[in-house]
N, CA, C and O atoms as CSV, one atom per row, in Angstrom:
chain,resi,resn,atom,element,x,y,z
A,1,UNK,N,N,-11.113,52.714,45.977
A,1,UNK,CA,C,-11.223,51.367,45.448
A,1,UNK,C,C,-12.695,51.100,45.133
A,1,UNK,O,O,-13.572,51.458,45.920
A,2,UNK,N,N,-12.966,50.481,44.004
A,2,UNK,CA,C,-14.312,50.226,43.537
A,2,UNK,C,C,-14.751,48.829,43.984
A,2,UNK,O,O,-14.345,47.830,43.390
A,3,UNK,N,N,-15.580,48.761,45.032
A,3,UNK,CA,C,-16.032,47.481,45.558
A,3,UNK,C,C,-17.545,47.379,45.443
A,3,UNK,O,O,-18.251,48.382,45.338
A,4,UNK,N,N,-18.020,46.147,45.467
A,4,UNK,CA,C,-19.454,45.881,45.365
A,4,UNK,C,C,-19.723,44.519,45.987
A,4,UNK,O,O,-18.796,43.778,46.315
A,5,UNK,N,N,-21.002,44.201,46.145
A,5,UNK,CA,C,-21.392,42.868,46.591
A,5,UNK,C,C,-21.623,41.988,45.367
A,5,UNK,O,O,-22.234,42.419,44.389
A,6,UNK,N,N,-21.136,40.770,45.428
A,6,UNK,CA,C,-21.300,39.819,44.328
A,6,UNK,C,C,-22.784,39.500,44.168
A,6,UNK,O,O,-23.446,39.157,45.147
A,7,UNK,N,N,-23.314,39.607,42.957
A,7,UNK,CA,C,-24.735,39.308,42.752
A,7,UNK,C,C,-25.072,37.822,42.913
A,7,UNK,O,O,-26.234,37.475,43.126
A,8,UNK,N,N,-24.076,36.949,42.816
A,8,UNK,CA,C,-24.318,35.509,42.949
A,8,UNK,C,C,-24.316,35.048,44.396
A,8,UNK,O,O,-25.191,34.291,44.814
A,9,UNK,N,N,-23.308,35.515,45.177
A,9,UNK,CA,C,-23.150,34.980,46.534
A,9,UNK,C,C,-23.262,36.045,47.621
A,9,UNK,O,O,-23.417,35.711,48.795
A,10,UNK,N,N,-23.185,37.316,47.248
A,10,UNK,CA,C,-23.324,38.383,48.222
A,10,UNK,C,C,-22.032,38.842,48.865
A,10,UNK,O,O,-22.041,39.801,49.636
A,11,UNK,N,N,-20.902,38.175,48.564
A,11,UNK,CA,C,-19.620,38.569,49.138
A,11,UNK,C,C,-19.201,39.941,48.621
A,11,UNK,O,O,-19.575,40.344,47.520
A,12,UNK,N,N,-18.420,40.649,49.432
A,12,UNK,CA,C,-17.825,41.913,49.022
A,12,UNK,C,C,-16.609,41.592,48.156
A,12,UNK,O,O,-15.798,40.740,48.521
A,13,UNK,N,N,-16.473,42.269,47.005
A,13,UNK,CA,C,-15.348,42.002,46.108
A,13,UNK,C,C,-14.946,43.282,45.391
A,13,UNK,O,O,-15.730,44.227,45.294
A,14,UNK,N,N,-13.722,43.302,44.895
A,14,UNK,CA,C,-13.251,44.413,44.072
A,14,UNK,C,C,-13.812,44.196,42.678
A,14,UNK,O,O,-13.626,43.133,42.086
A,15,UNK,N,N,-14.508,45.215,42.146
A,15,UNK,CA,C,-15.157,45.083,40.835
A,15,UNK,C,C,-14.149,44.693,39.763
A,15,UNK,O,O,-13.005,45.146,39.755
A,16,UNK,N,N,-14.614,43.837,38.861
A,16,UNK,CA,C,-13.789,43.371,37.755
A,16,UNK,C,C,-14.635,43.304,36.505
A,16,UNK,O,O,-15.790,43.731,36.501
A,17,UNK,N,N,-14.067,42.773,35.459
A,17,UNK,CA,C,-14.749,42.725,34.166
A,17,UNK,C,C,-16.007,41.858,34.176
A,17,UNK,O,O,-16.949,42.139,33.435
A,18,UNK,N,N,-16.040,40.820,34.994
A,18,UNK,CA,C,-17.175,39.898,35.013
A,18,UNK,C,C,-18.250,40.302,36.017
A,18,UNK,O,O,-19.329,39.709,36.022
A,19,UNK,N,N,-17.989,41.283,36.858
A,19,UNK,CA,C,-18.934,41.762,37.867
A,19,UNK,C,C,-19.386,40.689,38.848
A,19,UNK,O,O,-20.518,40.720,39.330
A,20,UNK,N,N,-18.497,39.738,39.143
A,20,UNK,CA,C,-18.715,38.752,40.202
A,20,UNK,C,C,-17.383,38.522,40.913
A,20,UNK,O,O,-16.324,38.869,40.390
A,21,UNK,N,N,-17.443,37.938,42.102
A,21,UNK,CA,C,-16.224,37.735,42.892
A,21,UNK,C,C,-15.372,36.582,42.329
A,21,UNK,O,O,-15.848,35.777,41.529
A,22,UNK,N,N,-14.111,36.523,42.763
A,22,UNK,CA,C,-13.179,35.491,42.288
A,22,UNK,C,C,-13.667,34.066,42.556
A,22,UNK,O,O,-13.587,33.227,41.659
A,23,UNK,N,N,-14.168,33.761,43.757
A,23,UNK,CA,C,-14.663,32.386,43.968
A,23,UNK,C,C,-15.799,32.010,43.006
A,23,UNK,O,O,-15.873,30.868,42.552
A,24,UNK,N,N,-16.678,32.965,42.699
A,24,UNK,CA,C,-17.772,32.680,41.758
A,24,UNK,C,C,-17.241,32.520,40.335
A,24,UNK,O,O,-17.750,31.700,39.571
A,25,UNK,N,N,-16.217,33.301,39.977
A,25,UNK,CA,C,-15.590,33.146,38.660
A,25,UNK,C,C,-15.001,31.745,38.535
A,25,UNK,O,O,-15.163,31.090,37.505
A,26,UNK,N,N,-14.316,31.284,39.586
A,26,UNK,CA,C,-13.728,29.939,39.569
A,26,UNK,C,C,-14.816,28.871,39.470
A,26,UNK,O,O,-14.656,27.878,38.760
A,27,UNK,N,N,-15.922,29.079,40.185
A,27,UNK,CA,C,-17.037,28.135,40.130
A,27,UNK,C,C,-17.640,28.089,38.728
A,27,UNK,O,O,-17.945,27.008,38.225
A,28,UNK,N,N,-17.817,29.248,38.091
A,28,UNK,CA,C,-18.342,29.291,36.725
A,28,UNK,C,C,-17.413,28.578,35.752
A,28,UNK,O,O,-17.870,27.844,34.876
A,29,UNK,N,N,-16.114,28.794,35.905
A,29,UNK,CA,C,-15.143,28.120,35.042
A,29,UNK,C,C,-15.212,26.609,35.222
A,29,UNK,O,O,-15.126,25.856,34.252
A,30,UNK,N,N,-15.367,26.171,36.467
A,30,UNK,CA,C,-15.494,24.736,36.735
A,30,UNK,C,C,-16.769,24.193,36.082
A,30,UNK,O,O,-16.746,23.115,35.487
A,31,UNK,N,N,-17.876,24.927,36.188
A,31,UNK,CA,C,-19.122,24.505,35.555
A,31,UNK,C,C,-18.962,24.420,34.042
A,31,UNK,O,O,-19.439,23.479,33.408
A,32,UNK,N,N,-18.285,25.415,33.471
A,32,UNK,CA,C,-18.047,25.419,32.034
A,32,UNK,C,C,-17.242,24.183,31.610
A,32,UNK,O,O,-17.604,23.500,30.652
A,33,UNK,N,N,-16.166,23.907,32.320
A,33,UNK,CA,C,-15.327,22.746,32.010
A,33,UNK,C,C,-16.125,21.451,32.129
A,33,UNK,O,O,-15.968,20.542,31.314
A,34,UNK,N,N,-16.977,21.370,33.145
A,34,UNK,CA,C,-17.818,20.189,33.335
A,34,UNK,C,C,-18.753,20.000,32.139
A,34,UNK,O,O,-18.915,18.883,31.647
A,35,UNK,N,N,-19.366,21.083,31.672
A,35,UNK,CA,C,-20.264,21.018,30.515
A,35,UNK,C,C,-19.518,20.574,29.259
A,35,UNK,O,O,-19.983,19.696,28.532
A,36,UNK,N,N,-18.376,21.178,29.013
A,36,UNK,CA,C,-17.595,20.861,27.816
A,36,UNK,C,C,-17.159,19.398,27.834
A,36,UNK,O,O,-17.246,18.709,26.818
A,37,UNK,N,N,-16.695,18.932,28.978
A,37,UNK,CA,C,-16.254,17.540,29.097
A,37,UNK,C,C,-17.415,16.570,28.837
A,37,UNK,O,O,-17.247,15.574,28.134
A,38,UNK,N,N,-18.581,16.863,29.399
A,38,UNK,CA,C,-19.747,16.003,29.196
A,38,UNK,C,C,-20.160,16.007,27.723
A,38,UNK,O,O,-20.495,14.962,27.166
A,39,UNK,N,N,-20.135,17.182,27.098
A,39,UNK,CA,C,-20.525,17.269,25.686
A,39,UNK,C,C,-19.539,16.536,24.774
A,39,UNK,O,O,-19.942,15.996,23.743
A,40,UNK,N,N,-18.269,16.509,25.133
A,40,UNK,CA,C,-17.286,15.761,24.340
A,40,UNK,C,C,-17.594,14.270,24.353
A,40,UNK,O,O,-17.441,13.581,23.345
A,41,UNK,N,N,-18.025,13.791,25.498
A,41,UNK,CA,C,-18.311,12.359,25.636
A,41,UNK,C,C,-19.702,11.989,25.137
A,41,UNK,O,O,-19.937,10.842,24.755
A,42,UNK,N,N,-20.629,12.947,25.135
A,42,UNK,CA,C,-22.032,12.672,24.785
A,42,UNK,C,C,-22.531,13.702,23.777
A,42,UNK,O,O,-23.259,14.628,24.134
A,43,UNK,N,N,-22.139,13.538,22.533
A,43,UNK,CA,C,-22.475,14.526,21.496
A,43,UNK,C,C,-23.971,14.632,21.215
A,43,UNK,O,O,-24.429,15.696,20.796
A,44,UNK,N,N,-24.727,13.602,21.423
A,44,UNK,CA,C,-26.149,13.609,21.092
A,44,UNK,C,C,-27.050,14.106,22.210
A,44,UNK,O,O,-28.269,13.961,22.121
A,45,UNK,N,N,-26.491,14.678,23.242
A,45,UNK,CA,C,-27.290,15.102,24.387
A,45,UNK,C,C,-28.062,16.391,24.095
A,45,UNK,O,O,-27.693,17.166,23.212
A,46,UNK,N,N,-29.123,16.600,24.841
A,46,UNK,CA,C,-29.844,17.868,24.735
A,46,UNK,C,C,-29.592,18.683,25.998
A,46,UNK,O,O,-28.932,18.206,26.921
A,47,UNK,N,N,-30.109,19.900,26.044
A,47,UNK,CA,C,-29.793,20.809,27.141
A,47,UNK,C,C,-30.323,20.299,28.483
A,47,UNK,O,O,-29.683,20.495,29.516
A,48,UNK,N,N,-31.490,19.644,28.471
A,48,UNK,CA,C,-32.053,19.115,29.710
A,48,UNK,C,C,-31.200,17.969,30.250
A,48,UNK,O,O,-30.933,17.904,31.450
A,49,UNK,N,N,-30.772,17.064,29.364
A,49,UNK,CA,C,-29.905,15.957,29.784
A,49,UNK,C,C,-28.573,16.472,30.311
A,49,UNK,O,O,-28.050,15.959,31.300
A,50,UNK,N,N,-28.024,17.493,29.645
A,50,UNK,CA,C,-26.762,18.100,30.089
A,50,UNK,C,C,-26.926,18.704,31.478
A,50,UNK,O,O,-26.064,18.538,32.340
A,51,UNK,N,N,-28.017,19.393,31.686
A,51,UNK,CA,C,-28.283,20.007,32.990
A,51,UNK,C,C,-28.461,18.947,34.074
A,51,UNK,O,O,-27.912,19.077,35.168
A,52,UNK,N,N,-29.217,17.913,33.775
A,52,UNK,CA,C,-29.446,16.843,34.750
A,52,UNK,C,C,-28.145,16.099,35.098
A,52,UNK,O,O,-27.886,15.800,36.263
A,53,UNK,N,N,-27.345,15.810,34.087
A,53,UNK,CA,C,-26.120,15.040,34.301
A,53,UNK,C,C,-25.042,15.838,35.037
A,53,UNK,O,O,-24.298,15.279,35.843
A,54,UNK,N,N,-24.957,17.130,34.764
A,54,UNK,CA,C,-23.899,17.950,35.358
A,54,UNK,C,C,-24.361,18.744,36.579
A,54,UNK,O,O,-23.546,19.336,37.285
A,55,UNK,N,N,-25.664,18.752,36.822
A,55,UNK,CA,C,-26.271,19.536,37.907
A,55,UNK,C,C,-25.970,21.030,37.769
A,55,UNK,O,O,-25.815,21.741,38.762
A,56,UNK,N,N,-25.892,21.486,36.522
A,56,UNK,CA,C,-25.705,22.909,36.208
A,56,UNK,C,C,-27.012,23.393,35.601
A,56,UNK,O,O,-27.605,22.717,34.760
A,57,UNK,N,N,-27.455,24.565,36.031
A,57,UNK,CA,C,-28.758,25.061,35.596
A,57,UNK,C,C,-28.783,25.319,34.087
A,57,UNK,O,O,-27.762,25.628,33.474
A,58,UNK,N,N,-29.970,25.185,33.513
A,58,UNK,CA,C,-30.163,25.458,32.095
A,58,UNK,C,C,-29.822,26.918,31.808
A,58,UNK,O,O,-29.313,27.241,30.735
A,59,UNK,N,N,-30.100,27.784,32.755
A,59,UNK,CA,C,-29.787,29.207,32.597
A,59,UNK,C,C,-28.288,29.419,32.396
A,59,UNK,O,O,-27.887,30.185,31.520
A,60,UNK,N,N,-27.461,28.755,33.193
A,60,UNK,CA,C,-26.005,28.887,33.065
A,60,UNK,C,C,-25.512,28.272,31.752
A,60,UNK,O,O,-24.655,28.848,31.082
A,61,UNK,N,N,-26.045,27.118,31.388
A,61,UNK,CA,C,-25.654,26.468,30.137
A,61,UNK,C,C,-26.018,27.363,28.965
A,61,UNK,O,O,-25.230,27.529,28.034
A,62,UNK,N,N,-27.209,27.937,29.012
A,62,UNK,CA,C,-27.652,28.857,27.967
A,62,UNK,C,C,-26.708,30.049,27.880
A,62,UNK,O,O,-26.366,30.493,26.784
A,63,UNK,N,N,-26.290,30.562,29.021
A,63,UNK,CA,C,-25.359,31.688,29.039
A,63,UNK,C,C,-24.029,31.317,28.379
A,63,UNK,O,O,-23.473,32.107,27.615
A,64,UNK,N,N,-23.521,30.123,28.671
A,64,UNK,CA,C,-22.279,29.663,28.040
A,64,UNK,C,C,-22.433,29.614,26.514
A,64,UNK,O,O,-21.526,30.001,25.777
A,65,UNK,N,N,-23.585,29.136,26.056
A,65,UNK,CA,C,-23.837,29.030,24.614
A,65,UNK,C,C,-23.950,30.417,23.996
A,65,UNK,O,O,-23.347,30.680,22.956
A,66,UNK,N,N,-24.716,31.305,24.622
A,66,UNK,CA,C,-24.902,32.659,24.082
A,66,UNK,C,C,-23.595,33.455,24.064
A,66,UNK,O,O,-23.389,34.289,23.183
A,67,UNK,N,N,-22.721,33.203,25.025
A,67,UNK,CA,C,-21.413,33.870,25.062
A,67,UNK,C,C,-20.465,33.301,24.006
A,67,UNK,O,O,-19.404,33.870,23.750
A,68,UNK,N,N,-20.851,32.179,23.394
A,68,UNK,CA,C,-20.011,31.556,22.384
A,68,UNK,C,C,-18.965,30.613,22.955
A,68,UNK,O,O,-18.082,30.150,22.233
A,69,UNK,N,N,-19.058,30.332,24.224
A,69,UNK,CA,C,-18.077,29.451,24.859
A,69,UNK,C,C,-18.368,27.986,24.549
A,69,UNK,O,O,-17.447,27.177,24.439
A,70,UNK,N,N,-19.634,27.650,24.410
A,70,UNK,CA,C,-20.032,26.296,24.022
A,70,UNK,C,C,-20.689,26.400,22.655
A,70,UNK,O,O,-21.647,27.151,22.472
A,71,UNK,N,N,-20.175,25.651,21.710
A,71,UNK,CA,C,-20.733,25.653,20.361
A,71,UNK,C,C,-21.752,24.529,20.238
A,71,UNK,O,O,-21.506,23.405,20.675
A,72,UNK,N,N,-22.893,24.839,19.641
A,72,UNK,CA,C,-23.902,23.795,19.437
A,72,UNK,C,C,-23.913,23.337,17.984
A,72,UNK,O,O,-24.786,22.569,17.577
A,73,UNK,N,N,-22.945,23.807,17.204
A,73,UNK,CA,C,-22.876,23.425,15.790
A,73,UNK,C,C,-22.704,21.916,15.625
A,73,UNK,O,O,-23.289,21.323,14.719
A,74,UNK,N,N,-21.910,21.293,16.489
A,74,UNK,CA,C,-21.658,19.850,16.393
A,74,UNK,C,C,-22.519,19.038,17.349
A,74,UNK,O,O,-22.289,17.844,17.537
A,75,UNK,N,N,-23.502,19.681,17.946
A,75,UNK,CA,C,-24.414,18.992,18.863
A,75,UNK,C,C,-25.825,19.084,18.273
A,75,UNK,O,O,-26.539,20.054,18.530
A,76,UNK,N,N,-26.229,18.087,17.487
A,76,UNK,CA,C,-27.494,18.173,16.755
A,76,UNK,C,C,-28.745,18.269,17.636
A,76,UNK,O,O,-29.756,18.818,17.198
A,77,UNK,N,N,-28.699,17.759,18.842
A,77,UNK,CA,C,-29.880,17.777,19.709
A,77,UNK,C,C,-29.893,18.951,20.683
A,77,UNK,O,O,-30.863,19.135,21.418
A,78,UNK,N,N,-28.831,19.743,20.692
A,78,UNK,CA,C,-28.731,20.850,21.640
A,78,UNK,C,C,-29.528,22.037,21.130
A,78,UNK,O,O,-29.293,22.528,20.026
A,79,UNK,N,N,-30.469,22.494,21.939
A,79,UNK,CA,C,-31.288,23.647,21.601
A,79,UNK,C,C,-31.414,24.548,22.812
A,79,UNK,O,O,-31.269,24.102,23.951
A,80,UNK,N,N,-31.687,25.825,22.558
A,80,UNK,CA,C,-31.842,26.827,23.610
A,80,UNK,C,C,-33.300,27.173,23.794
A,80,UNK,O,O,-34.082,27.054,22.851
A,81,UNK,N,N,-33.688,27.601,24.985
A,81,UNK,CA,C,-35.068,28.054,25.158
A,81,UNK,C,C,-35.248,29.466,24.609
A,81,UNK,O,O,-34.379,30.318,24.788
A,82,UNK,N,N,-36.367,29.713,23.945
A,82,UNK,CA,C,-36.738,31.055,23.491
A,82,UNK,C,C,-36.850,31.945,24.730
A,82,UNK,O,O,-37.413,31.526,25.741
A,83,UNK,N,N,-36.322,33.160,24.660
A,83,UNK,CA,C,-36.319,34.040,25.824
A,83,UNK,C,C,-37.715,34.564,26.171
A,83,UNK,O,O,-37.918,35.116,27.253
A,84,UNK,N,N,-38.677,34.395,25.259
A,84,UNK,CA,C,-40.024,34.882,25.513
A,84,UNK,C,C,-40.939,33.764,26.004
A,84,UNK,O,O,-41.564,33.881,27.058
A,85,UNK,N,N,-41.013,32.679,25.234
A,85,UNK,CA,C,-41.990,31.636,25.562
A,85,UNK,C,C,-41.365,30.329,26.045
A,85,UNK,O,O,-42.073,29.485,26.595
A,86,UNK,N,N,-40.052,30.139,25.853
A,86,UNK,CA,C,-39.395,28.925,26.326
A,86,UNK,C,C,-39.331,27.795,25.315
A,86,UNK,O,O,-38.766,26.741,25.610
A,87,UNK,N,N,-39.900,27.988,24.121
A,87,UNK,CA,C,-39.823,26.975,23.075
A,87,UNK,C,C,-38.366,26.765,22.698
A,87,UNK,O,O,-37.602,27.728,22.646
A,88,UNK,N,N,-37.966,25.528,22.433
A,88,UNK,CA,C,-36.572,25.240,22.103
A,88,UNK,C,C,-36.247,25.691,20.682
A,88,UNK,O,O,-36.990,25.408,19.743
A,89,UNK,N,N,-35.117,26.404,20.540
A,89,UNK,CA,C,-34.667,26.934,19.252
A,89,UNK,C,C,-33.183,26.621,19.072
A,89,UNK,O,O,-32.492,26.324,20.047
A,90,UNK,N,N,-32.692,26.684,17.841
A,90,UNK,CA,C,-31.278,26.407,17.560
A,90,UNK,C,C,-30.406,27.658,17.627
A,90,UNK,O,O,-29.241,27.576,18.017
A,91,UNK,N,N,-30.955,28.814,17.251
A,91,UNK,CA,C,-30.143,30.025,17.259
A,91,UNK,C,C,-31.013,31.250,17.539
A,91,UNK,O,O,-32.242,31.181,17.498
A,92,UNK,N,N,-30.359,32.356,17.821
A,92,UNK,CA,C,-31.076,33.589,18.115
A,92,UNK,C,C,-31.581,33.607,19.553
A,92,UNK,O,O,-31.181,32.793,20.384
A,93,UNK,N,N,-32.461,34.548,19.817
A,93,UNK,CA,C,-33.002,34.715,21.159
A,93,UNK,C,C,-34.493,34.396,21.228
A,93,UNK,O,O,-35.026,34.123,22.303
A,94,UNK,N,N,-35.174,34.432,20.058
A,94,UNK,CA,C,-36.619,34.193,20.035
A,94,UNK,C,C,-36.970,33.176,18.961
A,94,UNK,O,O,-36.286,33.053,17.946
A,95,UNK,N,N,-38.049,32.452,19.209
A,95,UNK,CA,C,-38.551,31.517,18.208
A,95,UNK,C,C,-39.250,32.322,17.104
A,95,UNK,O,O,-39.520,33.511,17.275
A,96,UNK,N,N,-39.534,31.680,15.996
A,96,UNK,CA,C,-40.154,32.350,14.848
A,96,UNK,C,C,-41.532,32.908,15.201
A,96,UNK,O,O,-41.903,33.986,14.737
A,97,UNK,N,N,-42.278,32.190,16.009
A,97,UNK,CA,C,-43.612,32.643,16.409
A,97,UNK,C,C,-43.540,33.940,17.208
A,97,UNK,O,O,-44.295,34.874,16.937
A,98,UNK,N,N,-42.652,34.009,18.179
A,98,UNK,CA,C,-42.502,35.230,18.995
A,98,UNK,C,C,-41.947,36.377,18.157
A,98,UNK,O,O,-42.339,37.529,18.341
A,99,UNK,N,N,-41.040,36.065,17.239
A,99,UNK,CA,C,-40.480,37.094,16.360
A,99,UNK,C,C,-41.571,37.696,15.481
A,99,UNK,O,O,-41.633,38.914,15.316
A,100,UNK,N,N,-42.436,36.844,14.915
A,100,UNK,CA,C,-43.535,37.340,14.081
A,100,UNK,C,C,-44.519,38.169,14.895
A,100,UNK,O,O,-45.003,39.200,14.428
A,101,UNK,N,N,-44.816,37.718,16.115
A,101,UNK,CA,C,-45.727,38.468,16.976
A,101,UNK,C,C,-45.140,39.839,17.321
A,101,UNK,O,O,-45.866,40.833,17.352
A,102,UNK,N,N,-43.835,39.897,17.578
A,102,UNK,CA,C,-43.172,41.168,17.872
A,102,UNK,C,C,-43.225,42.103,16.665
A,102,UNK,O,O,-43.505,43.293,16.806
A,103,UNK,N,N,-42.956,41.557,15.481
A,103,UNK,CA,C,-43.042,42.382,14.256
A,103,UNK,C,C,-44.449,42.937,14.073
A,103,UNK,O,O,-44.623,44.120,13.777
A,104,UNK,N,N,-45.450,42.081,14.249
A,104,UNK,CA,C,-46.844,42.493,14.078
A,104,UNK,C,C,-47.205,43.571,15.095
A,104,UNK,O,O,-47.843,44.564,14.744
A,105,UNK,N,N,-46.802,43.384,16.358
A,105,UNK,CA,C,-47.094,44.374,17.391
A,105,UNK,C,C,-46.406,45.703,17.108
A,105,UNK,O,O,-47.001,46.764,17.297
A,106,UNK,N,N,-45.158,45.650,16.656
A,106,UNK,CA,C,-44.444,46.889,16.317
A,106,UNK,C,C,-45.090,47.592,15.134
A,106,UNK,O,O,-45.212,48.817,15.114
A,107,UNK,N,N,-45.497,46.810,14.157
A,107,UNK,CA,C,-46.157,47.386,12.991
A,107,UNK,C,C,-47.470,48.065,13.389
A,107,UNK,O,O,-47.764,49.174,12.942
A,108,UNK,N,N,-48.250,47.392,14.230
A,108,UNK,CA,C,-49.520,47.972,14.692
A,108,UNK,C,C,-49.286,49.219,15.530
A,108,UNK,O,O,-50.029,50.193,15.406
A,109,UNK,N,N,-48.285,49.206,16.365
A,109,UNK,CA,C,-47.980,50.374,17.199
A,109,UNK,C,C,-47.535,51.546,16.332
A,109,UNK,O,O,-47.882,52.693,16.613
A,110,UNK,N,N,-46.769,51.266,15.282
A,110,UNK,CA,C,-46.323,52.330,14.386
A,110,UNK,C,C,-47.503,52.938,13.641
A,110,UNK,O,O,-47.555,54.151,13.439
A,111,UNK,N,N,-48.451,52.099,13.233
A,111,UNK,CA,C,-49.634,52.601,12.534
A,111,UNK,C,C,-50.493,53.469,13.450
A,111,UNK,O,O,-51.056,54.470,13.007
A,112,UNK,N,N,-50.595,53.090,14.724
A,112,UNK,CA,C,-51.407,53.855,15.675
A,112,UNK,C,C,-50.779,55.214,15.986
A,112,UNK,O,O,-51.498,56.179,16.245
A,113,UNK,N,N,-49.461,55.300,15.963
A,113,UNK,CA,C,-48.769,56.530,16.324
A,113,UNK,C,C,-48.582,57.503,15.171
A,113,UNK,O,O,-48.097,58.614,15.385
A,114,UNK,N,N,-48.951,57.117,13.959
A,114,UNK,CA,C,-48.808,58.007,12.812
A,114,UNK,C,C,-49.882,59.077,12.907
A,114,UNK,O,O,-51.070,58.771,13.005
A,115,UNK,N,N,-49.453,60.344,12.877
A,115,UNK,CA,C,-50.412,61.449,12.911
A,115,UNK,C,C,-50.645,61.919,11.489
A,115,UNK,O,O,-49.703,61.995,10.700
A,116,UNK,N,N,-51.891,62.238,11.150
A,116,UNK,CA,C,-52.164,62.677,9.782
A,116,UNK,C,C,-51.508,64.034,9.520
A,116,UNK,O,O,-51.381,64.857,10.426
A,117,UNK,N,N,-51.095,64.257,8.272
A,117,UNK,CA,C,-50.472,65.515,7.880
A,117,UNK,C,C,-51.512,66.627,7.949
A,117,UNK,O,O,-52.654,66.415,7.541
A,118,UNK,N,N,-51.154,67.792,8.447
A,118,UNK,CA,C,-52.112,68.899,8.461
A,118,UNK,C,C,-52.433,69.312,7.024
A,118,UNK,O,O,-51.560,69.308,6.156
A,119,UNK,N,N,-53.698,69.669,6.787
A,119,UNK,CA,C,-54.122,70.003,5.430
A,119,UNK,C,C,-53.617,71.369,5.010
A,119,UNK,O,O,-53.333,71.593,3.833
A,120,UNK,N,N,-53.504,72.279,5.954
A,120,UNK,CA,C,-53.034,73.618,5.608
A,120,UNK,C,C,-51.848,73.946,6.500
A,120,UNK,O,O,-51.907,73.799,7.720
A,121,UNK,N,N,-50.800,74.381,5.884
A,121,UNK,CA,C,-49.597,74.698,6.631
A,121,UNK,C,C,-49.762,76.061,7.286
A,121,UNK,O,O,-50.152,77.031,6.636
A,122,UNK,N,N,-49.462,76.124,8.574
A,122,UNK,CA,C,-49.605,77.399,9.280
A,122,UNK,C,C,-48.453,78.317,8.900
A,122,UNK,O,O,-47.349,77.864,8.597
A,123,UNK,N,N,-48.723,79.568,8.921
A,123,UNK,CA,C,-47.666,80.524,8.565
A,123,UNK,C,C,-46.954,80.938,9.835
A,123,UNK,O,O,-47.081,82.071,10.300
A,124,UNK,N,N,-46.209,80.009,10.382
A,124,UNK,CA,C,-45.459,80.289,11.593
A,124,UNK,C,C,-43.988,80.130,11.314
A,124,UNK,O,O,-43.595,79.808,10.193
A,125,UNK,N,N,-43.207,80.342,12.277
A,125,UNK,CA,C,-41.793,80.133,12.129
A,125,UNK,C,C,-41.006,81.403,12.367
A,125,UNK,O,O,-41.541,82.411,12.830
A,126,UNK,N,N,-39.753,81.338,12.050
A,126,UNK,CA,C,-38.822,82.429,12.346
A,126,UNK,C,C,-39.062,83.655,11.481
A,126,UNK,O,O,-38.779,84.768,11.925
A,127,UNK,N,N,-39.565,83.501,10.282
A,127,UNK,CA,C,-39.693,84.646,9.371
A,127,UNK,C,C,-41.058,85.316,9.440
A,127,UNK,O,O,-41.292,86.273,8.702
A,128,UNK,N,N,-41.942,84.871,10.266
A,128,UNK,CA,C,-43.269,85.464,10.387
A,128,UNK,C,C,-43.170,86.929,10.802
A,128,UNK,O,O,-43.895,87.764,10.261
A,129,UNK,N,N,-42.304,87.259,11.735
A,129,UNK,CA,C,-42.155,88.635,12.204
A,129,UNK,C,C,-41.652,89.522,11.078
A,129,UNK,O,O,-42.130,90.645,10.916
A,130,UNK,N,N,-40.685,89.031,10.293
A,130,UNK,CA,C,-40.143,89.801,9.181
A,130,UNK,C,C,-41.225,90.067,8.148
A,130,UNK,O,O,-41.311,91.171,7.610
A,131,UNK,N,N,-42.058,89.061,7.863
A,131,UNK,CA,C,-43.138,89.222,6.903
A,131,UNK,C,C,-44.142,90.262,7.392
A,131,UNK,O,O,-44.619,91.059,6.584
A,132,UNK,N,N,-44.478,90.288,8.661
A,132,UNK,CA,C,-45.418,91.272,9.201
A,132,UNK,C,C,-44.853,92.675,9.086
A,132,UNK,O,O,-45.588,93.611,8.771
A,133,UNK,N,N,-43.559,92.838,9.336
A,133,UNK,CA,C,-42.949,94.159,9.213
A,133,UNK,C,C,-42.958,94.640,7.782
A,133,UNK,O,O,-43.159,95.830,7.542
A,134,UNK,N,N,-42.751,93.769,6.834
A,134,UNK,CA,C,-42.760,94.119,5.414
A,134,UNK,C,C,-44.141,94.567,4.968
A,134,UNK,O,O,-44.270,95.503,4.179
A,135,UNK,N,N,-45.184,93.894,5.478
A,135,UNK,CA,C,-46.556,94.233,5.101
A,135,UNK,C,C,-46.957,95.612,5.615
A,135,UNK,O,O,-47.822,96.245,5.010
A,136,UNK,N,N,-46.387,96.090,6.669
A,136,UNK,CA,C,-46.754,97.405,7.255
A,136,UNK,C,C,-46.080,98.488,6.543
A,136,UNK,O,O,-46.259,99.657,6.885
């Protein structure tokens, strides 16, 4: 039997698709329902107000949104924190500033790792031995 300790509460549980124990799954579902119910009644709320009103962490709310369980399409004030700097964004995982910085850093790293082409090709390889035998 495949058992593990729940990463949320530490209880021993039989591994499942969510990698948490049944009581924690039920608690997450309750938190999700609480968020959805609050958002139905308060469409103009933002993530901080939702967290304060429901006493559910911003991290969990963000997870619900990223999993697609909570849609922010009809919630104009709902924004997620950028995973790098925490700036509030509407979609994706990073804000435009962090995305540009990542592109620039990757571009610079690629330029640094480019090795110049050798000017003269060495006469090595699998056929070198055959060529030496032919010359003799």
